[in-house]
């Protein structure tokens, strides 16, 4: 019987982040120092309950522990204003989550896996480079280059949306300066609307994985900073084996930037390609295929048969 997730919390630069911890269901990868741990966070405006738990449950069933957490200002974590997506803040949260994971009972601190999807698929490239001692990285349908994403938005939505996002971002900064409530912006919307993601598959795709009470909004100032966030340019600094999962029909995270980051990572990168869209990888057969590839990758990277403790012990 699968173990129930354990609620946990940790301090990130004075803000409490909350999440769930799953212990491994087998001892296949457990050594005298403990089991590997997959540290997991969601993408742009996502929370634990928006499709992360099925991945974590599969990792636990395969013999890995898993720590999922919500970034500051989102989901169960503290942070004001709510729904403020700060790139620097999220990177700090990921660093704090990794440090916290290394202190958890039963976790081998030398075998930490940095897992990210979509926006956090770029975060894990940056965070693992900073950390320097991650055992592996999994970057799923990642947003590797904000400049490329901005050009993609101009292609499918035109300059009008980019101008509206810029204007709303400036208004939000103005409100911050004068201590007024933030200007909020929808994360997803139908084509032609004013939202961060308006590609044809964005709204239906996101709706398939989020809970009914998910908040479709973010402080608008993030629209001013996404275009200069280019974590894929640091892929050559990755310290460990990295699995890059490419959705070839991705409308959100430009595939060319993902491929370029994988090439920069050189022989540290293992690439798996799927003929699907950005949101398909979370559900159905596409989820099954991708999670099987991820477990296979982790099994190969983290295996150390001479250290393993028999299940009979």
PDB file of C-alpha atoms in Angstrom:
ATOM      1  CA  UNK A   1       0.000   0.000   0.000  1.00  0.00           C
ATOM      2  CA  UNK A   2       1.357   3.411  -0.978  1.00  0.00           C
ATOM      3  CA  UNK A   3       2.501   5.643   1.855  1.00  0.00           C
ATOM      4  CA  UNK A   4       0.597   8.873   2.393  1.00  0.00           C
ATOM      5  CA  UNK A   5       2.404  12.154   1.655  1.00  0.00           C
ATOM      6  CA  UNK A   6       3.658  13.921   4.774  1.00  0.00           C
ATOM      7  CA  UNK A   7       3.085  17.708   4.988  1.00  0.00           C
ATOM      8  CA  UNK A   8       6.341  19.609   5.497  1.00  0.00           C
ATOM      9  CA  UNK A   9       7.500  23.215   5.648  1.00  0.00           C
ATOM     10  CA  UNK A  10      10.821  25.019   5.442  1.00  0.00           C
ATOM     11  CA  UNK A  11      12.173  28.547   5.665  1.00  0.00           C
ATOM     12  CA  UNK A  12      13.273  30.321   2.505  1.00  0.00           C
ATOM     13  CA  UNK A  13      14.863  33.695   3.240  1.00  0.00           C
ATOM     14  CA  UNK A  14      12.290  34.387   5.950  1.00  0.00           C
ATOM     15  CA  UNK A  15       9.260  33.011   4.074  1.00  0.00           C
ATOM     16  CA  UNK A  16       7.684  29.672   4.945  1.00  0.00           C
ATOM     17  CA  UNK A  17       7.256  27.354   1.966  1.00  0.00           C
ATOM     18  CA  UNK A  18       5.091  24.254   2.330  1.00  0.00           C
ATOM     19  CA  UNK A  19       4.958  20.993   0.521  1.00  0.00           C
ATOM     20  CA  UNK A  20       4.564  17.225   0.693  1.00  0.00           C
ATOM     21  CA  UNK A  21       7.166  14.516   1.243  1.00  0.00           C
ATOM     22  CA  UNK A  22       6.830  10.946   0.031  1.00  0.00           C
ATOM     23  CA  UNK A  23       9.023   8.140   1.304  1.00  0.00           C
ATOM     24  CA  UNK A  24      10.156   5.400  -1.080  1.00  0.00           C
ATOM     25  CA  UNK A  25       7.916   2.333  -1.194  1.00  0.00           C
ATOM     26  CA  UNK A  26      10.797  -0.061  -1.871  1.00  0.00           C
ATOM     27  CA  UNK A  27      14.422  -0.219  -0.748  1.00  0.00           C
ATOM     28  CA  UNK A  28      15.773  -0.824  -4.231  1.00  0.00           C
ATOM     29  CA  UNK A  29      17.803   2.391  -4.253  1.00  0.00           C
ATOM     30  CA  UNK A  30      18.313   2.764  -0.499  1.00  0.00           C
ATOM     31  CA  UNK A  31      21.839   2.614   0.867  1.00  0.00           C
ATOM     32  CA  UNK A  32      23.211   2.959   4.363  1.00  0.00           C
ATOM     33  CA  UNK A  33      23.046   6.737   3.834  1.00  0.00           C
ATOM     34  CA  UNK A  34      19.421   6.706   2.746  1.00  0.00           C
ATOM     35  CA  UNK A  35      17.389   6.948  -0.448  1.00  0.00           C
ATOM     36  CA  UNK A  36      17.705   9.423  -3.316  1.00  0.00           C
ATOM     37  CA  UNK A  37      15.257  12.335  -3.188  1.00  0.00           C
ATOM     38  CA  UNK A  38      13.581  14.074  -6.123  1.00  0.00           C
ATOM     39  CA  UNK A  39      12.952  17.756  -5.327  1.00  0.00           C
ATOM     40  CA  UNK A  40       9.964  18.968  -7.365  1.00  0.00           C
ATOM     41  CA  UNK A  41       8.318  22.295  -8.161  1.00  0.00           C
ATOM     42  CA  UNK A  42       5.799  23.343 -10.791  1.00  0.00           C
ATOM     43  CA  UNK A  43       5.888  25.809 -13.650  1.00  0.00           C
ATOM     44  CA  UNK A  44       4.384  29.262 -14.258  1.00  0.00           C
ATOM     45  CA  UNK A  45       1.654  29.749 -11.638  1.00  0.00           C
ATOM     46  CA  UNK A  46       1.371  26.017 -10.980  1.00  0.00           C
ATOM     47  CA  UNK A  47       0.978  24.333  -7.600  1.00  0.00           C
ATOM     48  CA  UNK A  48       1.546  20.850  -6.200  1.00  0.00           C
ATOM     49  CA  UNK A  49      -2.055  19.823  -6.860  1.00  0.00           C
ATOM     50  CA  UNK A  50      -1.789  20.718 -10.559  1.00  0.00           C
ATOM     51  CA  UNK A  51      -0.330  17.478 -11.834  1.00  0.00           C
ATOM     52  CA  UNK A  52       2.826  17.030  -9.722  1.00  0.00           C
ATOM     53  CA  UNK A  53       1.570  14.333  -7.373  1.00  0.00           C
ATOM     54  CA  UNK A  54       1.215  11.576 -10.006  1.00  0.00           C
ATOM     55  CA  UNK A  55       4.905  11.996 -10.902  1.00  0.00           C
ATOM     56  CA  UNK A  56       5.948  11.969  -7.248  1.00  0.00           C
ATOM     57  CA  UNK A  57       3.863   8.874  -6.547  1.00  0.00           C
ATOM     58  CA  UNK A  58       5.561   7.005  -9.386  1.00  0.00           C
ATOM     59  CA  UNK A  59       8.996   8.029  -8.128  1.00  0.00           C
ATOM     60  CA  UNK A  60       8.119   6.782  -4.642  1.00  0.00           C
ATOM     61  CA  UNK A  61       6.773   3.500  -6.028  1.00  0.00           C
ATOM     62  CA  UNK A  62      10.060   3.025  -7.915  1.00  0.00           C
ATOM     63  CA  UNK A  63      12.157   3.453  -4.761  1.00  0.00           C
ATOM     64  CA  UNK A  64      12.916   7.183  -4.628  1.00  0.00           C
ATOM     65  CA  UNK A  65      11.725   9.709  -2.063  1.00  0.00           C
ATOM     66  CA  UNK A  66      10.123  12.895  -3.370  1.00  0.00           C
ATOM     67  CA  UNK A  67       9.721  16.410  -1.990  1.00  0.00           C
ATOM     68  CA  UNK A  68       7.133  18.606  -3.707  1.00  0.00           C
ATOM     69  CA  UNK A  69       6.696  22.239  -2.711  1.00  0.00           C
ATOM     70  CA  UNK A  70       4.820  25.416  -3.658  1.00  0.00           C
ATOM     71  CA  UNK A  71       6.789  28.570  -4.342  1.00  0.00           C
ATOM     72  CA  UNK A  72       6.313  31.593  -2.102  1.00  0.00           C
ATOM     73  CA  UNK A  73       3.035  33.395  -2.783  1.00  0.00           C
ATOM     74  CA  UNK A  74       1.410  30.336  -4.341  1.00  0.00           C
ATOM     75  CA  UNK A  75      -0.644  27.411  -3.080  1.00  0.00           C
ATOM     76  CA  UNK A  76       0.026  26.446   0.514  1.00  0.00           C
ATOM     77  CA  UNK A  77       3.147  28.570   0.967  1.00  0.00           C
ATOM     78  CA  UNK A  78       3.333  31.961   2.666  1.00  0.00           C
ATOM     79  CA  UNK A  79       4.339  35.147   0.895  1.00  0.00           C
ATOM     80  CA  UNK A  80       2.830  38.541   0.068  1.00  0.00           C
ATOM     81  CA  UNK A  81       1.509  39.730  -2.224  1.00  0.00           C
ATOM     82  CA  UNK A  82      -0.167  36.519  -3.269  1.00  0.00           C
ATOM     83  CA  UNK A  83       0.445  35.298  -6.837  1.00  0.00           C
ATOM     84  CA  UNK A  84       3.653  37.323  -7.163  1.00  0.00           C
ATOM     85  CA  UNK A  85       5.993  35.370  -9.405  1.00  0.00           C
ATOM     86  CA  UNK A  86       9.502  36.494  -8.606  1.00  0.00           C
ATOM     87  CA  UNK A  87      12.166  34.636 -10.587  1.00  0.00           C
ATOM     88  CA  UNK A  88      14.830  35.433  -7.982  1.00  0.00           C
ATOM     89  CA  UNK A  89      12.467  34.438  -5.181  1.00  0.00           C
ATOM     90  CA  UNK A  90      11.592  31.130  -6.800  1.00  0.00           C
ATOM     91  CA  UNK A  91      15.246  30.296  -7.323  1.00  0.00           C
ATOM     92  CA  UNK A  92      15.865  31.055  -3.642  1.00  0.00           C
ATOM     93  CA  UNK A  93      12.938  28.780  -2.746  1.00  0.00           C
ATOM     94  CA  UNK A  94      14.348  25.958  -4.842  1.00  0.00           C
ATOM     95  CA  UNK A  95      17.759  26.323  -3.192  1.00  0.00           C
ATOM     96  CA  UNK A  96      16.115  26.284   0.233  1.00  0.00           C
ATOM     97  CA  UNK A  97      14.031  23.226  -0.712  1.00  0.00           C
ATOM     98  CA  UNK A  98      17.160  21.339  -1.764  1.00  0.00           C
ATOM     99  CA  UNK A  99      18.922  22.230   1.485  1.00  0.00           C
ATOM    100  CA  UNK A 100      15.855  21.139   3.450  1.00  0.00           C
ATOM    101  CA  UNK A 101      15.580  17.849   1.546  1.00  0.00           C
ATOM    102  CA  UNK A 102      19.125  16.973   2.534  1.00  0.00           C
ATOM    103  CA  UNK A 103      18.086  17.131   6.213  1.00  0.00           C
ATOM    104  CA  UNK A 104      15.048  14.854   5.934  1.00  0.00           C
ATOM    105  CA  UNK A 105      15.246  11.470   7.686  1.00  0.00           C
ATOM    106  CA  UNK A 106      15.988   8.670   5.280  1.00  0.00           C
ATOM    107  CA  UNK A 107      17.315  10.921   2.496  1.00  0.00           C
ATOM    108  CA  UNK A 108      20.791  10.428   1.106  1.00  0.00           C
ATOM    109  CA  UNK A 109      22.026  14.044   0.831  1.00  0.00           C
ATOM    110  CA  UNK A 110      24.512  13.094  -1.879  1.00  0.00           C
ATOM    111  CA  UNK A 111      21.785  11.825  -4.230  1.00  0.00           C
ATOM    112  CA  UNK A 112      19.459  14.759  -4.761  1.00  0.00           C
ATOM    113  CA  UNK A 113      17.576  15.131  -8.041  1.00  0.00           C
ATOM    114  CA  UNK A 114      16.451  18.574  -9.221  1.00  0.00           C
ATOM    115  CA  UNK A 115      13.113  18.154 -11.084  1.00  0.00           C
ATOM    116  CA  UNK A 116      11.309  20.947 -12.875  1.00  0.00           C
ATOM    117  CA  UNK A 117       8.585  21.300 -15.473  1.00  0.00           C
ATOM    118  CA  UNK A 118       7.800  24.188 -17.835  1.00  0.00           C
ATOM    119  CA  UNK A 119       8.977  27.413 -16.123  1.00  0.00           C
ATOM    120  CA  UNK A 120      10.681  25.452 -13.354  1.00  0.00           C
ATOM    121  CA  UNK A 121      12.256  23.260 -16.027  1.00  0.00           C
ATOM    122  CA  UNK A 122      14.443  26.303 -16.612  1.00  0.00           C
ATOM    123  CA  UNK A 123      14.816  26.970 -12.887  1.00  0.00           C
ATOM    124  CA  UNK A 124      16.434  23.589 -12.277  1.00  0.00           C
ATOM    125  CA  UNK A 125      19.194  24.375 -14.783  1.00  0.00           C
ATOM    126  CA  UNK A 126      20.046  27.533 -12.853  1.00  0.00           C
ATOM    127  CA  UNK A 127      19.517  25.981  -9.419  1.00  0.00           C
ATOM    128  CA  UNK A 128      21.575  22.855 -10.095  1.00  0.00           C
ATOM    129  CA  UNK A 129      24.414  24.975 -11.423  1.00  0.00           C
ATOM    130  CA  UNK A 130      24.371  27.067  -8.273  1.00  0.00           C
ATOM    131  CA  UNK A 131      24.153  24.009  -6.035  1.00  0.00           C
ATOM    132  CA  UNK A 132      27.044  22.222  -7.677  1.00  0.00           C
ATOM    133  CA  UNK A 133      26.376  18.840  -6.054  1.00  0.00           C
ATOM    134  CA  UNK A 134      23.059  17.664  -7.492  1.00  0.00           C
ATOM    135  CA  UNK A 135      23.176  14.009  -8.522  1.00  0.00           C
ATOM    136  CA  UNK A 136      20.845  14.478 -11.481  1.00  0.00           C
ATOM    137  CA  UNK A 137      18.477  16.942 -13.138  1.00  0.00           C
ATOM    138  CA  UNK A 138      15.159  16.319 -14.901  1.00  0.00           C
ATOM    139  CA  UNK A 139      13.949  19.210 -17.043  1.00  0.00           C
ATOM    140  CA  UNK A 140      10.502  18.560 -18.498  1.00  0.00           C
ATOM    141  CA  UNK A 141       9.062  20.641 -21.395  1.00  0.00           C
ATOM    142  CA  UNK A 142      11.281  23.444 -20.058  1.00  0.00           C
ATOM    143  CA  UNK A 143      11.160  27.190 -20.651  1.00  0.00           C
ATOM    144  CA  UNK A 144      14.845  27.618 -21.369  1.00  0.00           C
ATOM    145  CA  UNK A 145      14.828  31.067 -22.971  1.00  0.00           C
ATOM    146  CA  UNK A 146      12.436  33.898 -22.177  1.00  0.00           C
ATOM    147  CA  UNK A 147      13.608  35.898 -25.190  1.00  0.00           C
ATOM    148  CA  UNK A 148      12.692  32.994 -27.469  1.00  0.00           C
ATOM    149  CA  UNK A 149       9.345  32.686 -25.662  1.00  0.00           C
ATOM    150  CA  UNK A 150       8.685  36.388 -26.252  1.00  0.00           C
ATOM    151  CA  UNK A 151       9.389  35.979 -29.973  1.00  0.00           C
ATOM    152  CA  UNK A 152       7.045  32.987 -29.987  1.00  0.00           C
ATOM    153  CA  UNK A 153       4.313  35.086 -28.366  1.00  0.00           C
ATOM    154  CA  UNK A 154       4.760  37.780 -31.010  1.00  0.00           C
ATOM    155  CA  UNK A 155       4.417  35.122 -33.681  1.00  0.00           C
ATOM    156  CA  UNK A 156       1.151  33.592 -32.497  1.00  0.00           C
ATOM    157  CA  UNK A 157      -0.480  36.604 -30.780  1.00  0.00           C
ATOM    158  CA  UNK A 158       1.043  39.661 -32.473  1.00  0.00           C
ATOM    159  CA  UNK A 159       2.590  42.799 -30.990  1.00  0.00           C
ATOM    160  CA  UNK A 160      -0.699  43.959 -29.465  1.00  0.00           C
ATOM    161  CA  UNK A 161      -0.564  41.398 -26.671  1.00  0.00           C
ATOM    162  CA  UNK A 162       3.088  42.148 -25.941  1.00  0.00           C
ATOM    163  CA  UNK A 163       2.287  45.846 -25.621  1.00  0.00           C
ATOM    164  CA  UNK A 164      -0.671  45.182 -23.317  1.00  0.00           C
ATOM    165  CA  UNK A 165       1.416  42.919 -21.108  1.00  0.00           C
ATOM    166  CA  UNK A 166       4.128  45.577 -20.909  1.00  0.00           C
ATOM    167  CA  UNK A 167       1.618  48.278 -20.013  1.00  0.00           C
ATOM    168  CA  UNK A 168       0.008  46.167 -17.289  1.00  0.00           C
ATOM    169  CA  UNK A 169       3.448  45.253 -15.934  1.00  0.00           C
ATOM    170  CA  UNK A 170       4.384  48.920 -15.651  1.00  0.00           C
ATOM    171  CA  UNK A 171       1.095  49.681 -13.901  1.00  0.00           C
ATOM    172  CA  UNK A 172       1.781  46.885 -11.451  1.00  0.00           C
ATOM    173  CA  UNK A 173       5.245  48.270 -10.653  1.00  0.00           C
ATOM    174  CA  UNK A 174       3.658  51.690 -10.151  1.00  0.00           C
ATOM    175  CA  UNK A 175       1.197  50.148  -7.679  1.00  0.00           C
ATOM    176  CA  UNK A 176       4.023  48.423  -5.830  1.00  0.00           C
ATOM    177  CA  UNK A 177       5.933  51.697  -5.515  1.00  0.00           C
ATOM    178  CA  UNK A 178       2.904  53.471  -4.038  1.00  0.00           C
ATOM    179  CA  UNK A 179       1.905  50.502  -1.823  1.00  0.00           C
ATOM    180  CA  UNK A 180      -1.309  49.879  -3.733  1.00  0.00           C
ATOM    181  CA  UNK A 181      -2.863  46.462  -4.488  1.00  0.00           C
ATOM    182  CA  UNK A 182      -1.135  44.747  -7.398  1.00  0.00           C
ATOM    183  CA  UNK A 183      -2.463  44.657 -10.934  1.00  0.00           C
ATOM    184  CA  UNK A 184      -3.388  41.076 -11.704  1.00  0.00           C
ATOM    185  CA  UNK A 185      -3.087  39.342 -15.050  1.00  0.00           C
ATOM    186  CA  UNK A 186      -4.645  36.028 -16.144  1.00  0.00           C
ATOM    187  CA  UNK A 187      -2.112  33.256 -16.615  1.00  0.00           C
ATOM    188  CA  UNK A 188      -4.104  31.556 -19.348  1.00  0.00           C
ATOM    189  CA  UNK A 189      -6.791  32.784 -21.731  1.00  0.00           C
ATOM    190  CA  UNK A 190      -8.298  32.041 -25.127  1.00  0.00           C
ATOM    191  CA  UNK A 191      -6.589  33.276 -28.298  1.00  0.00           C
ATOM    192  CA  UNK A 192      -7.000  37.039 -28.629  1.00  0.00           C
ATOM    193  CA  UNK A 193      -7.407  37.646 -24.899  1.00  0.00           C
ATOM    194  CA  UNK A 194      -4.984  39.416 -22.576  1.00  0.00           C
ATOM    195  CA  UNK A 195      -3.164  36.707 -20.630  1.00  0.00           C
ATOM    196  CA  UNK A 196       0.361  35.345 -20.285  1.00  0.00           C
ATOM    197  CA  UNK A 197      -0.457  32.260 -22.379  1.00  0.00           C
ATOM    198  CA  UNK A 198      -3.054  32.499 -25.153  1.00  0.00           C
ATOM    199  CA  UNK A 199      -1.955  29.796 -27.587  1.00  0.00           C
ATOM    200  CA  UNK A 200      -4.814  27.582 -28.717  1.00  0.00           C
ATOM    201  CA  UNK A 201      -3.920  24.689 -26.412  1.00  0.00           C
ATOM    202  CA  UNK A 202      -2.921  26.771 -23.383  1.00  0.00           C
ATOM    203  CA  UNK A 203      -6.258  27.252 -21.644  1.00  0.00           C
ATOM    204  CA  UNK A 204      -7.722  23.769 -22.269  1.00  0.00           C
ATOM    205  CA  UNK A 205      -4.356  22.159 -21.539  1.00  0.00           C
ATOM    206  CA  UNK A 206      -3.836  23.938 -18.224  1.00  0.00           C
ATOM    207  CA  UNK A 207      -7.443  23.348 -17.185  1.00  0.00           C
ATOM    208  CA  UNK A 208      -6.942  19.607 -17.532  1.00  0.00           C
ATOM    209  CA  UNK A 209      -4.392  19.509 -14.718  1.00  0.00           C
ATOM    210  CA  UNK A 210      -5.374  22.255 -12.256  1.00  0.00           C
ATOM    211  CA  UNK A 211      -7.903  21.852  -9.419  1.00  0.00           C
ATOM    212  CA  UNK A 212     -11.187  23.720  -9.471  1.00  0.00           C
ATOM    213  CA  UNK A 213      -9.963  26.339  -6.970  1.00  0.00           C
ATOM    214  CA  UNK A 214      -6.726  27.126  -8.847  1.00  0.00           C
ATOM    215  CA  UNK A 215      -6.166  30.877  -9.191  1.00  0.00           C
ATOM    216  CA  UNK A 216      -5.742  31.942 -12.801  1.00  0.00           C
ATOM    217  CA  UNK A 217      -3.846  35.119 -12.067  1.00  0.00           C
ATOM    218  CA  UNK A 218      -0.387  36.482 -11.456  1.00  0.00           C
ATOM    219  CA  UNK A 219       0.979  39.919 -10.571  1.00  0.00           C
ATOM    220  CA  UNK A 220       1.442  41.605 -13.943  1.00  0.00           C
ATOM    221  CA  UNK A 221       5.016  42.805 -13.319  1.00  0.00           C
ATOM    222  CA  UNK A 222       6.392  39.383 -14.271  1.00  0.00           C
ATOM    223  CA  UNK A 223       5.643  40.257 -17.901  1.00  0.00           C
ATOM    224  CA  UNK A 224       8.518  42.755 -17.785  1.00  0.00           C
ATOM    225  CA  UNK A 225      11.104  40.183 -16.726  1.00  0.00           C
ATOM    226  CA  UNK A 226      10.348  36.902 -18.479  1.00  0.00           C
ATOM    227  CA  UNK A 227      12.010  38.035 -21.709  1.00  0.00           C
ATOM    228  CA  UNK A 228      15.400  38.472 -20.050  1.00  0.00           C
ATOM    229  CA  UNK A 229      15.323  35.184 -18.138  1.00  0.00           C
ATOM    230  CA  UNK A 230      17.451  32.737 -20.134  1.00  0.00           C
ATOM    231  CA  UNK A 231      18.458  29.817 -17.886  1.00  0.00           C
ATOM    232  CA  UNK A 232      19.254  27.585 -20.852  1.00  0.00           C
ATOM    233  CA  UNK A 233      22.330  29.681 -21.567  1.00  0.00           C
ATOM    234  CA  UNK A 234      23.846  28.208 -18.390  1.00  0.00           C
ATOM    235  CA  UNK A 235      23.305  24.585 -19.402  1.00  0.00           C
ATOM    236  CA  UNK A 236      27.024  24.208 -20.079  1.00  0.00           C
ATOM    237  CA  UNK A 237      27.580  24.606 -16.311  1.00  0.00           C
ATOM    238  CA  UNK A 238      25.422  21.651 -15.301  1.00  0.00           C
ATOM    239  CA  UNK A 239      27.340  19.487 -12.821  1.00  0.00           C
ATOM    240  CA  UNK A 240      25.515  16.207 -13.387  1.00  0.00           C
ATOM    241  CA  UNK A 241      23.569  13.958 -15.781  1.00  0.00           C
ATOM    242  CA  UNK A 242      20.475  15.757 -17.040  1.00  0.00           C
ATOM    243  CA  UNK A 243      17.355  14.362 -18.678  1.00  0.00           C
ATOM    244  CA  UNK A 244      15.699  16.860 -21.041  1.00  0.00           C
ATOM    245  CA  UNK A 245      12.141  16.006 -22.096  1.00  0.00           C
ATOM    246  CA  UNK A 246      11.191  17.796 -25.321  1.00  0.00           C
ATOM    247  CA  UNK A 247       7.575  18.237 -26.405  1.00  0.00           C
ATOM    248  CA  UNK A 248       8.032  18.666 -30.147  1.00  0.00           C
ATOM    249  CA  UNK A 249       4.694  20.480 -30.657  1.00  0.00           C
ATOM    250  CA  UNK A 250       5.212  22.831 -27.709  1.00  0.00           C
ATOM    251  CA  UNK A 251       3.344  26.115 -28.116  1.00  0.00           C
ATOM    252  CA  UNK A 252       4.649  27.632 -24.874  1.00  0.00           C
ATOM    253  CA  UNK A 253       8.337  26.745 -24.472  1.00  0.00           C
ATOM    254  CA  UNK A 254      10.179  27.114 -27.816  1.00  0.00           C
ATOM    255  CA  UNK A 255      11.666  23.786 -28.828  1.00  0.00           C
ATOM    256  CA  UNK A 256      14.704  25.356 -30.510  1.00  0.00           C
ATOM    257  CA  UNK A 257      15.820  26.850 -27.187  1.00  0.00           C
ATOM    258  CA  UNK A 258      15.394  23.497 -25.428  1.00  0.00           C
ATOM    259  CA  UNK A 259      17.463  21.728 -28.076  1.00  0.00           C
ATOM    260  CA  UNK A 260      20.158  24.407 -27.856  1.00  0.00           C
ATOM    261  CA  UNK A 261      20.407  24.002 -24.083  1.00  0.00           C
ATOM    262  CA  UNK A 262      20.689  20.240 -24.433  1.00  0.00           C
ATOM    263  CA  UNK A 263      23.507  20.639 -26.942  1.00  0.00           C
ATOM    264  CA  UNK A 264      25.288  23.043 -24.583  1.00  0.00           C
ATOM    265  CA  UNK A 265      25.087  20.446 -21.808  1.00  0.00           C
ATOM    266  CA  UNK A 266      27.046  18.074 -24.045  1.00  0.00           C
ATOM    267  CA  UNK A 267      27.425  14.480 -22.942  1.00  0.00           C
ATOM    268  CA  UNK A 268      25.766  15.267 -19.603  1.00  0.00           C
ATOM    269  CA  UNK A 269      22.393  15.554 -21.371  1.00  0.00           C
ATOM    270  CA  UNK A 270      20.052  12.703 -22.254  1.00  0.00           C
ATOM    271  CA  UNK A 271      17.258  13.892 -24.549  1.00  0.00           C
ATOM    272  CA  UNK A 272      13.852  12.281 -24.994  1.00  0.00           C
ATOM    273  CA  UNK A 273      11.485  13.680 -27.613  1.00  0.00           C
ATOM    274  CA  UNK A 274       7.719  13.251 -27.813  1.00  0.00           C
ATOM    275  CA  UNK A 275       5.391  14.337 -30.675  1.00  0.00           C
ATOM    276  CA  UNK A 276       3.034  16.127 -28.271  1.00  0.00           C
ATOM    277  CA  UNK A 277       2.065  19.577 -26.987  1.00  0.00           C
ATOM    278  CA  UNK A 278       3.248  21.366 -23.859  1.00  0.00           C
ATOM    279  CA  UNK A 279       0.439  20.184 -21.569  1.00  0.00           C
ATOM    280  CA  UNK A 280       0.030  16.640 -22.888  1.00  0.00           C
ATOM    281  CA  UNK A 281       2.966  15.286 -20.880  1.00  0.00           C
ATOM    282  CA  UNK A 282       0.978  15.528 -17.616  1.00  0.00           C
ATOM    283  CA  UNK A 283      -1.867  13.172 -18.552  1.00  0.00           C
ATOM    284  CA  UNK A 284      -2.796   9.877 -20.151  1.00  0.00           C
ATOM    285  CA  UNK A 285      -0.465   7.828 -22.305  1.00  0.00           C
ATOM    286  CA  UNK A 286       1.968  10.732 -22.701  1.00  0.00           C
ATOM    287  CA  UNK A 287       2.357  10.922 -18.924  1.00  0.00           C
ATOM    288  CA  UNK A 288       2.929   7.172 -18.759  1.00  0.00           C
ATOM    289  CA  UNK A 289       5.600   7.318 -21.440  1.00  0.00           C
ATOM    290  CA  UNK A 290       7.431  10.281 -19.941  1.00  0.00           C
ATOM    291  CA  UNK A 291       7.387   9.074 -16.338  1.00  0.00           C
ATOM    292  CA  UNK A 292       8.670   5.662 -17.437  1.00  0.00           C
ATOM    293  CA  UNK A 293      11.573   7.388 -19.215  1.00  0.00           C
ATOM    294  CA  UNK A 294      12.285   9.452 -16.113  1.00  0.00           C
ATOM    295  CA  UNK A 295      12.359   6.427 -13.829  1.00  0.00           C
ATOM    296  CA  UNK A 296      14.607   4.593 -16.276  1.00  0.00           C
ATOM    297  CA  UNK A 297      16.979   7.573 -16.323  1.00  0.00           C
ATOM    298  CA  UNK A 298      17.080   7.828 -12.535  1.00  0.00           C
ATOM    299  CA  UNK A 299      17.582   4.093 -12.175  1.00  0.00           C
ATOM    300  CA  UNK A 300      20.618   4.241 -14.438  1.00  0.00           C
ATOM    301  CA  UNK A 301      22.111   7.397 -12.931  1.00  0.00           C
ATOM    302  CA  UNK A 302      21.535   6.669  -9.262  1.00  0.00           C
ATOM    303  CA  UNK A 303      22.175   2.950  -9.228  1.00  0.00           C
ATOM    304  CA  UNK A 304      25.152   1.845  -7.155  1.00  0.00           C
ATOM    305  CA  UNK A 305      24.642  -1.877  -6.682  1.00  0.00           C
ATOM    306  CA  UNK A 306      27.594  -2.336  -4.342  1.00  0.00           C
ATOM    307  CA  UNK A 307      26.031   0.004  -1.769  1.00  0.00           C
ATOM    308  CA  UNK A 308      22.451  -1.202  -1.924  1.00  0.00           C
ATOM    309  CA  UNK A 309      20.821  -2.665   1.118  1.00  0.00           C
ATOM    310  CA  UNK A 310      18.804  -5.750   0.293  1.00  0.00           C
ATOM    311  CA  UNK A 311      15.037  -5.494   0.668  1.00  0.00           C
ATOM    312  CA  UNK A 312      15.378  -8.390   3.011  1.00  0.00           C
ATOM    313  CA  UNK A 313      17.384  -6.338   5.488  1.00  0.00           C
TER     314      UNK A 313
END
